[in-house]
Coordinates of N, CA and C in Angstrom, one line a residue:
X352 N 0.8 -1.2 0.0 CA 0.0 0.0 0.0 C 0.9 1.2 0.0
X353 N 0.6 2.2 -0.9 CA 1.4 3.4 -1.0 C 0.4 4.6 -1.1
X354 N 0.6 5.6 -0.3 CA -0.3 6.8 -0.4 C 0.5 8.0 0.0
X355 N 0.0 9.2 -0.5 CA 0.6 10.4 -0.1 C 0.1 10.9 1.2
X356 N -0.9 10.3 1.8 CA -1.5 10.8 3.1 C -1.1 9.8 4.2
X357 N -2.1 9.7 5.2 CA -1.9 8.8 6.3 C -2.4 7.4 6.0
X358 N -1.9 6.4 6.7 CA -2.4 5.0 6.6 C -2.9 4.6 8.0
X359 N -4.1 4.1 8.1 CA -4.6 3.6 9.4 C -5.1 2.1 9.2
X360 N -4.6 1.2 10.0 CA -4.9 -0.2 10.0 C -5.6 -0.6 11.3
X361 N -6.8 -1.0 11.2 CA -7.6 -1.4 12.5 C -7.1 -2.7 13.1
X362 N -6.5 -3.6 12.2 CA -6.1 -4.9 12.7 C -4.6 -5.0 12.7
X363 N -4.1 -6.1 12.1 CA -2.7 -6.5 12.1 C -2.2 -6.4 10.6
X364 N -0.9 -6.0 10.5 CA -0.2 -6.0 9.3 C 0.7 -7.3 9.3
X365 N 0.6 -8.1 8.2 CA 1.4 -9.3 8.2 C 2.2 -9.4 6.8
X366 N 3.5 -9.3 6.9 CA 4.4 -9.4 5.8 C 4.1 -8.4 4.6
X367 N 3.5 -7.3 4.9 CA 3.1 -6.3 3.9 C 4.1 -5.1 3.9
X368 N 3.9 -4.3 2.8 CA 4.7 -3.1 2.7 C 3.7 -1.9 2.7
X369 N 4.0 -1.0 3.6 CA 3.2 0.3 3.7 C 4.1 1.5 3.6
X370 N 3.7 2.4 2.7 CA 4.5 3.6 2.5 C 3.5 4.8 2.5
X371 N 3.8 5.7 3.4 CA 2.8 6.9 3.6 C 3.6 8.2 3.5
X372 N 2.9 9.2 2.8 CA 3.5 10.5 2.8 C 3.2 11.2 4.1
X373 N 2.3 10.6 5.0 CA 2.0 11.2 6.3 C 2.4 10.2 7.4
X374 N 1.4 9.9 8.3 CA 1.7 9.0 9.4 C 1.1 7.6 9.1
X375 N 1.6 6.6 9.8 CA 1.1 5.2 9.8 C 0.7 4.8 11.2
X376 N -0.5 4.4 11.4 CA -1.0 3.8 12.7 C -1.6 2.5 12.5
X377 N -1.1 1.5 13.3 CA -1.6 0.1 13.2 C -2.1 -0.2 14.6
X378 N -3.4 -0.4 14.7 CA -4.0 -0.6 16.0 C -3.5 -1.8 16.8
X379 N -3.2 -2.9 16.0 CA -2.7 -4.1 16.7 C -1.2 -4.2 16.4
X380 N -0.8 -5.3 15.7 CA 0.6 -5.5 15.5 C 1.1 -5.6 14.1
X381 N 2.4 -5.5 13.9 CA 3.1 -5.6 12.6 C 4.0 -6.9 12.7
X382 N 3.7 -7.8 11.8 CA 4.5 -9.1 11.8 C 5.1 -9.4 10.5
X383 N 6.4 -9.7 10.5 CA 7.0 -10.2 9.3 C 7.5 -11.6 9.6
X384 N 8.2 -12.2 8.6 CA 8.7 -13.6 8.8 C 10.1 -13.7 8.3
X385 N 10.9 -14.6 8.9 CA 12.2 -14.8 8.5 C 13.2 -13.9 9.1
X386 N 14.5 -13.9 8.6 CA 15.6 -13.1 9.1 C 15.5 -11.7 8.5
X387 N 16.1 -10.7 9.3 CA 16.2 -9.4 8.8 C 17.0 -9.3 7.5
X388 N 18.1 -10.1 7.5 CA 19.0 -10.0 6.3 C 19.4 -11.5 5.9
X389 N 19.6 -11.7 4.6 CA 20.2 -12.9 4.2 C 21.7 -12.9 4.5
X390 N 22.3 -14.1 4.3 CA 23.8 -14.2 4.5 C 24.6 -13.2 3.7
X391 N 24.1 -12.8 2.5 CA 24.8 -11.9 1.7 C 24.5 -10.4 2.0
X392 N 23.8 -10.2 3.1 CA 23.5 -8.8 3.6 C 22.2 -8.2 3.0
X393 N 21.6 -8.8 2.0 CA 20.4 -8.3 1.4 C 19.2 -8.5 2.4
X394 N 18.2 -7.6 2.3 CA 17.1 -7.7 3.2 C 16.3 -9.0 3.0
X395 N 15.7 -9.5 4.1 CA 14.8 -10.7 4.0 C 13.6 -10.4 3.1
X396 N 13.1 -11.4 2.5 CA 12.0 -11.3 1.5 C 10.7 -11.3 2.1
X397 N 10.5 -11.8 3.3 CA 9.2 -11.9 3.9 C 9.0 -11.0 5.1
X398 N 9.8 -9.9 5.2 CA 9.7 -9.0 6.3 C 8.5 -8.1 6.0
X399 N 8.0 -7.5 7.1 CA 7.0 -6.4 7.0 C 7.9 -5.1 6.8
X400 N 7.4 -4.2 5.9 CA 8.2 -3.0 5.7 C 7.3 -1.8 5.8
X401 N 7.7 -0.8 6.6 CA 6.9 0.4 6.8 C 7.8 1.6 6.6
X402 N 7.3 2.6 5.9 CA 8.0 3.8 5.6 C 7.1 5.0 5.7
X403 N 7.4 6.0 6.5 CA 6.5 7.1 6.7 C 7.3 8.4 6.7
X404 N 6.7 9.5 6.1 CA 7.3 10.8 6.2 C 7.0 11.4 7.5
X405 N 6.0 10.9 8.2 CA 5.6 11.3 9.5 C 6.0 10.3 10.6
X406 N 5.0 10.0 11.5 CA 5.3 9.1 12.6 C 4.7 7.7 12.3
X407 N 5.2 6.7 13.1 CA 4.7 5.3 13.0 C 4.3 4.9 14.4
X408 N 3.0 4.3 14.5 CA 2.6 3.8 15.8 C 2.0 2.4 15.6
X409 N 2.3 1.5 16.6 CA 1.7 0.2 16.6 C 1.8 -0.4 18.1
X410 N 1.0 -1.4 18.3 CA 1.0 -2.1 19.6 C 2.3 -2.9 19.8
X411 N 2.6 -3.7 18.7 CA 3.9 -4.5 18.8 C 4.4 -4.7 17.3
X412 N 5.7 -5.0 17.2 CA 6.3 -5.2 15.9 C 7.3 -6.3 16.0
X413 N 7.2 -7.2 15.0 CA 8.2 -8.4 15.0 C 8.7 -8.5 13.5
X414 N 10.0 -8.7 13.4 CA 10.6 -9.0 12.0 C 10.1 -7.9 11.0
X415 N 10.5 -6.7 11.2 CA 10.1 -5.6 10.3 C 11.2 -4.6 10.1
X416 N 11.1 -4.0 8.9 CA 12.0 -2.8 8.7 C 11.2 -1.6 8.7
X417 N 11.6 -0.6 9.5 CA 10.8 0.6 9.7 C 11.6 1.8 9.5
X418 N 11.1 2.7 8.7 CA 11.8 4.0 8.4 C 10.8 5.1 8.6
X419 N 11.2 6.1 9.3 CA 10.3 7.3 9.6 C 11.1 8.6 9.7
X420 N 10.5 9.7 9.3 CA 11.0 11.0 9.6 C 10.6 11.5 10.9
X421 N 9.4 11.1 11.4 CA 8.9 11.5 12.7 C 9.3 10.4 13.7
X422 N 8.5 10.4 14.9 CA 8.8 9.5 16.0 C 8.2 8.1 15.6
X423 N 8.8 7.1 16.3 CA 8.2 5.8 16.2 C 7.8 5.4 17.6
X424 N 6.5 5.0 17.8 CA 6.0 4.8 19.1 C 5.3 3.4 19.1
X425 N 5.9 2.5 19.9 CA 5.4 1.1 20.0 C 5.0 0.8 21.5
X426 N 3.8 0.3 21.7 CA 3.3 0.1 23.0 C 3.9 -1.0 23.8
X427 N 4.2 -2.2 23.2 CA 4.6 -3.3 24.0 C 5.9 -3.9 23.6
X428 N 6.1 -4.3 22.3 CA 7.3 -5.1 22.0 C 7.8 -4.7 20.6
X429 N 9.1 -4.5 20.5 CA 9.8 -4.3 19.2 C 10.9 -5.4 19.1
X430 N 10.6 -6.5 18.3 CA 11.5 -7.7 18.3 C 12.1 -7.9 17.0
X431 N 13.4 -8.0 16.9 CA 14.1 -8.4 15.7 C 13.7 -7.5 14.5
X432 N 13.9 -6.2 14.8 CA 13.5 -5.2 13.7 C 14.7 -4.3 13.4
X433 N 14.6 -3.7 12.2 CA 15.6 -2.7 11.9 C 14.8 -1.4 11.8
X434 N 15.2 -0.4 12.6 CA 14.4 0.8 12.7 C 15.4 2.0 12.4
X435 N 15.0 2.9 11.5 CA 15.7 4.1 11.3 C 14.7 5.3 11.3
X436 N 14.9 6.2 12.3 CA 14.0 7.3 12.4 C 14.8 8.6 12.6
X437 N 14.4 9.7 12.0 CA 15.0 11.0 12.2 C 14.4 11.6 13.5
X438 N 13.4 10.9 14.1 CA 12.8 11.4 15.4 C 13.3 10.6 16.5
X439 N 12.4 10.3 17.5 CA 12.7 9.5 18.6 C 12.0 8.1 18.5
X440 N 12.5 7.1 19.2 CA 11.8 5.8 19.4 C 11.4 5.7 20.8
X441 N 10.1 5.4 21.0 CA 9.6 5.1 22.4 C 8.9 3.8 22.3
X442 N 9.3 2.8 23.2 CA 8.7 1.5 23.3 C 8.2 1.4 24.7
X443 N 6.9 1.3 24.9 CA 6.3 1.2 26.2 C 6.0 2.6 26.8
X444 N 5.1 2.6 27.8 CA 4.7 3.8 28.4 C 5.3 3.9 29.8
X445 N 5.4 5.2 30.3 CA 6.0 5.4 31.6 C 5.3 4.5 32.7
X446 N 6.1 3.8 33.5 CA 5.7 2.9 34.6 C 5.0 1.7 34.1
X447 N 5.0 1.4 32.8 CA 4.3 0.2 32.3 C 5.3 -1.0 32.4
X448 N 4.7 -2.2 32.5 CA 5.5 -3.4 32.6 C 6.0 -3.8 31.2
X449 N 5.2 -3.5 30.2 CA 5.6 -3.8 28.8 C 6.3 -2.6 28.2
X450 N 7.2 -3.0 27.2 CA 8.0 -2.0 26.5 C 9.4 -2.5 26.3
X451 N 9.4 -3.6 25.5 CA 10.7 -4.4 25.3 C 11.2 -4.3 23.9
X452 N 12.5 -3.9 23.8 CA 13.3 -4.0 22.6 C 14.1 -5.3 22.6
X453 N 13.9 -6.2 21.7 CA 14.6 -7.5 21.7 C 15.2 -7.7 20.4
X454 N 16.6 -7.7 20.3 CA 17.3 -7.9 19.1 C 17.1 -6.8 18.1
X455 N 17.8 -7.0 17.0 CA 17.6 -6.0 15.9 C 18.6 -4.8 16.0
X456 N 18.4 -3.9 15.1 CA 19.2 -2.7 15.1 C 18.4 -1.4 15.0
X457 N 18.6 -0.5 15.9 CA 17.8 0.7 16.1 C 18.6 1.9 15.9
X458 N 18.2 2.8 15.0 CA 18.8 4.2 14.9 C 17.7 5.2 15.0
X459 N 17.8 6.0 16.1 CA 16.9 7.1 16.3 C 17.6 8.4 16.6
X460 N 17.6 9.3 15.7 CA 18.4 10.5 15.9 C 18.2 11.3 17.2
X461 N 16.9 11.4 17.6 CA 16.6 12.2 18.8 C 16.4 11.3 20.1
X462 N 16.9 10.1 20.1 CA 16.9 9.3 21.3 C 16.0 8.1 21.3
X463 N 16.2 7.3 22.3 CA 15.5 6.0 22.5 C 15.0 5.9 23.9
X464 N 13.8 5.4 24.1 CA 13.3 5.2 25.4 C 12.5 3.8 25.4
X465 N 12.9 3.0 26.4 CA 12.2 1.6 26.5 C 12.3 1.2 27.9
X466 N 11.4 0.2 28.2 CA 11.4 -0.4 29.6 C 12.6 -1.4 29.7
X467 N 12.6 -2.3 28.8 CA 13.7 -3.4 28.8 C 14.3 -3.5 27.4
X468 N 15.7 -3.7 27.5 CA 16.4 -3.8 26.2 C 17.3 -5.1 26.3
X469 N 17.2 -5.9 25.3 CA 17.9 -7.2 25.2 C 17.2 -8.3 26.0
X470 N 17.9 -9.3 26.4 CA 17.4 -10.4 27.1 C 18.5 -11.1 27.9
X471 N 18.1 -11.9 28.9 CA 19.0 -12.6 29.7 C 19.8 -13.6 28.9
X472 N 19.3 -14.0 27.7 CA 20.1 -14.9 26.8 C 21.1 -14.2 26.0
X473 N 21.3 -12.9 26.2 CA 22.3 -12.1 25.5 C 22.0 -11.9 24.1
X474 N 20.7 -11.8 23.7 CA 20.4 -11.5 22.3 C 21.0 -10.2 21.9
X475 N 21.7 -10.2 20.8 CA 22.4 -9.0 20.3 C 21.3 -7.9 19.9
X476 N 21.4 -6.7 20.6 CA 20.5 -5.6 20.3 C 21.4 -4.4 20.2
X477 N 21.2 -3.7 19.1 CA 22.1 -2.5 18.8 C 21.2 -1.3 18.8
X478 N 21.6 -0.3 19.6 CA 20.9 0.9 19.8 C 21.8 2.1 19.4
X479 N 21.3 3.0 18.5 CA 22.1 4.1 18.1 C 21.3 5.4 18.2
X480 N 21.8 6.4 18.8 CA 21.1 7.7 18.9 C 22.0 8.9 18.7
X481 N 21.4 10.0 18.3 CA 22.2 11.2 18.2 C 22.9 11.4 16.8
X482 N 22.6 10.4 15.9 CA 23.3 10.4 14.6 C 22.4 9.8 13.6
X483 N 22.4 10.3 12.4 CA 21.6 9.8 11.3 C 22.4 8.8 10.5
X484 N 21.9 7.6 10.4 CA 22.5 6.6 9.6 C 22.5 7.0 8.1
X485 N 21.5 7.6 7.7 CA 21.4 8.1 6.3 C 22.5 9.1 6.0
X486 N 22.7 10.1 7.0 CA 23.7 11.1 6.8 C 25.1 10.4 6.8
X487 N 25.3 9.4 7.7 CA 26.6 8.7 7.8 C 26.9 8.1 6.4
X488 N 25.8 7.5 5.8 CA 26.0 6.8 4.5 C 26.4 7.9 3.4
X489 N 25.7 9.1 3.5 CA 26.0 10.1 2.5 C 27.5 10.6 2.7
X490 N 27.9 10.7 3.9 CA 29.3 11.1 4.2 C 30.3 10.1 3.7
X491 N 30.0 8.8 3.9 CA 30.9 7.8 3.4 C 31.0 7.8 1.9
X492 N 29.8 8.0 1.2 CA 29.8 8.1 -0.3 C 30.6 9.3 -0.7
X493 N 30.4 10.5 0.0 CA 31.2 11.7 -0.4 C 32.7 11.4 -0.3
X494 N 33.1 10.8 0.8 CA 34.5 10.5 1.1 C 35.1 9.6 -0.1
X495 N 34.3 8.6 -0.5 CA 34.8 7.7 -1.5 C 34.9 8.5 -2.9
X496 N 34.0 9.4 -3.1 CA 34.0 10.2 -4.4 C 35.2 11.1 -4.3
X497 N 35.5 11.7 -3.2 CA 36.7 12.6 -3.1 C 37.9 11.8 -3.3
X498 N 38.0 10.6 -2.8 CA 39.3 9.8 -3.0 C 39.4 9.5 -4.5
X499 N 38.3 9.2 -5.1 CA 38.4 8.9 -6.6 C 38.8 10.1 -7.4
X500 N 38.3 11.2 -7.0 CA 38.6 12.5 -7.7 C 40.0 12.9 -7.5
X501 N 40.5 12.7 -6.3 CA 41.9 13.0 -6.0 C 42.9 12.1 -6.8
X502 N 42.5 10.8 -6.9 CA 43.3 9.9 -7.7 C 43.3 10.4 -9.2
X503 N 42.2 10.8 -9.7 CA 42.1 11.3 -11.0 C 43.0 12.6 -11.2
X504 N 42.9 13.5 -10.2 CA 43.7 14.7 -10.3 C 45.2 14.4 -10.3
X505 N 45.6 13.4 -9.4 CA 47.0 13.1 -9.4 C 47.6 12.5 -10.7
X506 N 46.7 11.7 -11.3 CA 47.1 11.1 -12.6 C 47.2 12.2 -13.7
X507 N 46.3 13.2 -13.7 CA 46.4 14.3 -14.6 C 47.6 15.2 -14.4
X508 N 47.9 15.4 -13.1 CA 49.1 16.2 -12.7 C 50.4 15.5 -13.2
X509 N 50.4 14.2 -13.0 CA 51.6 13.4 -13.5 C 51.7 13.5 -15.0
X510 N 50.6 13.4 -15.7 CA 50.6 13.4 -17.1 C 51.1 14.8 -17.7
X511 N 50.6 15.9 -17.0 CA 51.0 17.2 -17.5 C 52.5 17.5 -17.2
X512 N 53.1 16.8 -16.3 CA 54.6 16.9 -16.2 C 55.3 16.6 -17.4
X513 N 54.7 15.8 -18.3 CA 55.3 15.4 -19.6 C 54.7 16.1 -20.7
X514 N 54.1 17.3 -20.4 CA 53.4 18.1 -21.4 C 54.2 18.4 -22.7
X515 N 55.5 18.6 -22.5 CA 56.4 18.9 -23.7 C 56.4 17.7 -24.7
X516 N 56.2 16.5 -24.2 CA 56.3 15.3 -25.0 C 54.9 14.9 -25.6
X517 N 53.9 15.6 -25.3 CA 52.5 15.2 -25.7 C 51.9 16.1 -26.7
X518 N 51.0 15.7 -27.5 CA 50.3 16.5 -28.5 C 49.6 17.7 -27.8
X519 N 49.6 18.9 -28.4 CA 49.0 20.0 -27.8 C 47.5 19.8 -27.4
X520 N 46.7 19.1 -28.3 CA 45.3 18.9 -28.0 C 45.1 18.1 -26.8
X521 N 46.0 17.1 -26.6 CA 45.9 16.2 -25.4 C 46.2 17.0 -24.1
X522 N 47.2 17.9 -24.2 CA 47.6 18.7 -23.1 C 46.4 19.7 -22.7
X523 N 45.8 20.2 -23.7 CA 44.7 21.2 -23.5 C 43.5 20.5 -22.8
X524 N 43.2 19.2 -23.2 CA 42.1 18.5 -22.6 C 42.4 18.1 -21.2
X525 N 43.7 17.7 -21.0 CA 44.1 17.3 -19.6 C 44.1 18.5 -18.6
X526 N 44.5 19.7 -19.1 CA 44.5 20.8 -18.2 C 43.0 21.2 -17.9
X527 N 42.1 21.2 -18.9 CA 40.7 21.5 -18.7 C 40.1 20.5 -17.7
X528 N 40.4 19.2 -17.8 CA 39.9 18.2 -16.9 C 40.4 18.4 -15.5
X529 N 41.7 18.8 -15.4 CA 42.3 19.0 -14.1 C 41.6 20.1 -13.4
X530 N 41.4 21.2 -14.1 CA 40.7 22.3 -13.5 C 39.3 21.9 -13.0
X531 N 38.6 21.1 -13.8 CA 37.3 20.7 -13.4 C 37.4 19.8 -12.2
X532 N 38.4 18.9 -12.2 CA 38.5 17.9 -11.0 C 38.8 18.7 -9.7
X533 N 39.7 19.7 -9.8 CA 40.0 20.4 -8.6 C 38.8 21.2 -8.1
X534 N 38.0 21.7 -9.0 CA 36.8 22.4 -8.5 C 35.8 21.4 -7.9
X535 N 35.6 20.2 -8.5 CA 34.8 19.2 -7.9 C 35.2 18.8 -6.6
X536 N 36.5 18.7 -6.4 CA 37.1 18.3 -5.1 C 36.8 19.3 -4.0
X537 N 36.9 20.6 -4.4 CA 36.6 21.7 -3.4 C 35.1 21.6 -3.1
X538 N 34.2 21.5 -4.0 CA 32.8 21.4 -3.8 C 32.4 20.2 -2.9
X539 N 33.0 19.0 -3.3 CA 32.7 17.8 -2.5 C 33.2 17.9 -1.0
X540 N 34.3 18.5 -0.8 CA 34.8 18.7 0.5 C 33.9 19.7 1.3
X541 N 33.4 20.7 0.6 CA 32.4 21.6 1.3 C 31.1 20.9 1.6
X542 N 30.6 20.0 0.7 CA 29.4 19.2 1.0 C 29.6 18.3 2.1
X543 N 30.8 17.6 2.2 CA 31.1 16.7 3.2 C 31.2 17.4 4.6
X544 N 31.7 18.6 4.6 CA 31.8 19.4 5.9 C 30.4 19.7 6.4
X545 N 29.5 20.1 5.5 CA 28.1 20.4 5.9 C 27.5 19.2 6.5
X546 N 27.7 18.0 5.8 CA 27.1 16.8 6.3 C 27.7 16.4 7.7
X547 N 29.0 16.6 7.9 CA 29.6 16.3 9.1 C 29.0 17.2 10.3
X548 N 28.7 18.4 9.9 CA 28.1 19.3 11.0 C 26.7 18.8 11.3
X549 N 25.9 18.4 10.3 CA 24.6 17.8 10.5 C 24.6 16.5 11.3
X550 N 25.7 15.8 11.1 CA 25.8 14.5 11.8 C 25.8 14.6 13.3
X551 N 26.3 15.6 13.8 CA 26.3 15.8 15.3 C 25.2 16.7 15.7
X552 N 24.1 16.7 15.0 CA 23.0 17.6 15.3 C 22.3 17.5 16.6
X553 N 22.4 16.3 17.2 CA 21.7 16.1 18.5 C 22.6 15.5 19.5
X554 N 23.5 16.3 20.1 CA 24.5 15.9 21.0 C 23.8 15.5 22.4
X555 N 22.6 16.0 22.6 CA 21.9 15.7 23.8 C 21.0 14.5 23.7
X556 N 21.1 13.8 22.6 CA 20.3 12.5 22.5 C 20.7 11.5 23.6
X557 N 19.7 10.8 24.1 CA 20.0 9.8 25.2 C 19.2 8.5 25.0
X558 N 19.6 7.5 25.6 CA 18.9 6.2 25.6 C 18.5 5.9 27.1
X559 N 17.2 6.0 27.3 CA 16.6 5.9 28.6 C 16.0 4.5 28.9
X560 N 16.4 3.9 30.0 CA 15.9 2.5 30.3 C 15.0 2.6 31.5
X561 N 13.8 2.1 31.4 CA 12.8 2.1 32.5 C 13.0 1.0 33.5
X562 N 13.4 -0.2 33.1 CA 13.5 -1.3 34.0 C 15.0 -1.9 34.0
X563 N 15.4 -2.4 32.8 CA 16.8 -3.0 32.8 C 17.3 -3.0 31.3
X564 N 18.6 -3.1 31.2 CA 19.2 -3.3 29.9 C 20.2 -4.5 30.1
X565 N 20.1 -5.5 29.2 CA 20.8 -6.8 29.4 C 22.2 -6.7 28.7
X566 N 23.1 -7.6 29.3 CA 24.4 -7.8 28.6 C 24.1 -8.3 27.2
X567 N 25.0 -7.9 26.3 CA 24.8 -8.3 24.9 C 24.2 -7.2 24.0
X568 N 23.8 -6.1 24.7 CA 23.3 -4.9 24.0 C 24.5 -4.0 23.7
X569 N 24.4 -3.3 22.6 CA 25.4 -2.3 22.2 C 24.8 -0.9 22.1
X570 N 25.4 0.0 22.7 CA 24.9 1.4 22.7 C 25.9 2.3 21.9
X571 N 25.3 3.1 20.9 CA 26.1 4.0 20.1 C 25.5 5.4 20.3
X572 N 26.3 6.4 20.7 CA 25.9 7.8 20.8 C 26.9 8.6 20.1
X573 N 26.4 9.3 19.1 CA 27.4 10.1 18.2 C 28.3 9.1 17.6
X574 N 29.6 9.3 17.8 CA 30.6 8.5 17.2 C 31.2 7.5 18.2
X575 N 30.6 7.4 19.4 CA 31.1 6.5 20.4 C 30.3 5.2 20.6
X576 N 30.9 4.2 21.0 CA 30.3 2.9 21.1 C 30.6 2.3 22.5
X577 N 29.6 1.7 23.1 CA 29.7 1.0 24.4 C 29.0 -0.4 24.3
X578 N 29.8 -1.4 24.6 CA 29.2 -2.8 24.7 C 28.7 -3.0 26.2
X579 N 27.5 -3.3 26.4 CA 27.0 -3.5 27.7 C 27.5 -4.8 28.2
X580 N 28.3 -4.8 29.3 CA 29.0 -6.1 29.7 C 28.3 -6.7 30.9
X581 N 27.2 -6.1 31.4 CA 26.5 -6.6 32.6 C 25.1 -6.0 32.6
X582 N 24.2 -6.7 33.3 CA 22.8 -6.1 33.4 C 22.9 -4.9 34.2
X583 N 22.1 -3.9 33.8 CA 22.0 -2.6 34.5 C 20.5 -2.3 34.7
X584 N 20.2 -1.6 35.8 CA 18.8 -1.3 36.1 C 18.4 0.0 35.5
X585 N 17.3 0.6 36.0 CA 16.8 1.8 35.4 C 17.9 2.9 35.3
X586 N 17.9 3.6 34.2 CA 18.9 4.7 34.1 C 19.0 5.2 32.7
X587 N 20.0 6.0 32.4 CA 20.1 6.7 31.1 C 21.6 6.6 30.6
X588 N 21.7 6.3 29.3 CA 23.0 6.5 28.6 C 23.0 7.8 28.0
X589 N 24.1 8.6 28.3 CA 24.3 9.9 27.7 C 25.8 10.0 27.3
X590 N 26.1 11.1 26.5 CA 27.5 11.5 26.2 C 27.9 12.5 27.2
X591 N 29.0 12.3 27.8 CA 29.6 13.2 28.8 C 31.1 13.4 28.5
X592 N 31.4 14.6 28.1 CA 32.8 14.9 27.7 C 33.3 13.9 26.7
X593 N 32.5 13.6 25.7 CA 32.9 12.8 24.6 C 32.9 11.3 24.8
X594 N 32.4 10.8 26.0 CA 32.3 9.4 26.4 C 30.9 9.0 26.8
X595 N 30.6 7.8 26.5 CA 29.2 7.3 26.9 C 29.3 6.9 28.4
X596 N 28.3 7.5 29.2 CA 28.2 7.1 30.6 C 26.8 6.7 30.9
X597 N 26.7 5.8 31.9 CA 25.4 5.3 32.3 C 25.1 5.9 33.7
X598 N 24.0 6.6 33.8 CA 23.6 7.2 35.1 C 22.4 6.5 35.6
X599 N 22.5 5.7 36.7 CA 21.4 5.0 37.3 C 20.3 6.1 37.8
X600 N 19.1 5.6 37.7 CA 18.0 6.5 38.1 C 17.6 6.3 39.6

């Protein structure tokens, strides 16, 4: 289902794809099947997929890929999902017993809040806040393009050192291409710098735990990573002086 407006589902979504120009709300659950990714890294074929320019809401979600520009709000369970949101992710309500993130990979630029993260079995659960995965990808692509353009520039520079031995028309083309390459490198570096500034746009993003976070979970804030090596109770992960710290509540 694809629409430029909102999508409302009174029941359950099973293995379907929903794309909305507005918000998506599913009264019950969202269920996919199979693994998030095949061994070659490609997405699973039987997953549920939801993409919204606004927010996404549901009671529970299992085996799904979720992408939103707004907040993602799940009442009870988010299990084995890949979530990317430019807003915040909230799983469970304040003082509620339910609100569990189990497995999967979560990226929420403006923070994550849940009652329980991971499990006593050490299920790998990755939580990332304060940074946009899409921006990170754009920066990596810009970096690769800059490297390629610099290599092209160096080859042209080496070629022009032998200008006296080359046909005049070849020298003219090489010089014109060199000027163009140098200008492209300047522009690409400027674009990368802008993206780098945007990358750290929410240095105050935090990951808040209402009940506990289990060993086996990984927390990323900004460019820092922390592997949770023991169970911790209620508290908050934040960045303090460039390092991830956990403050009990």
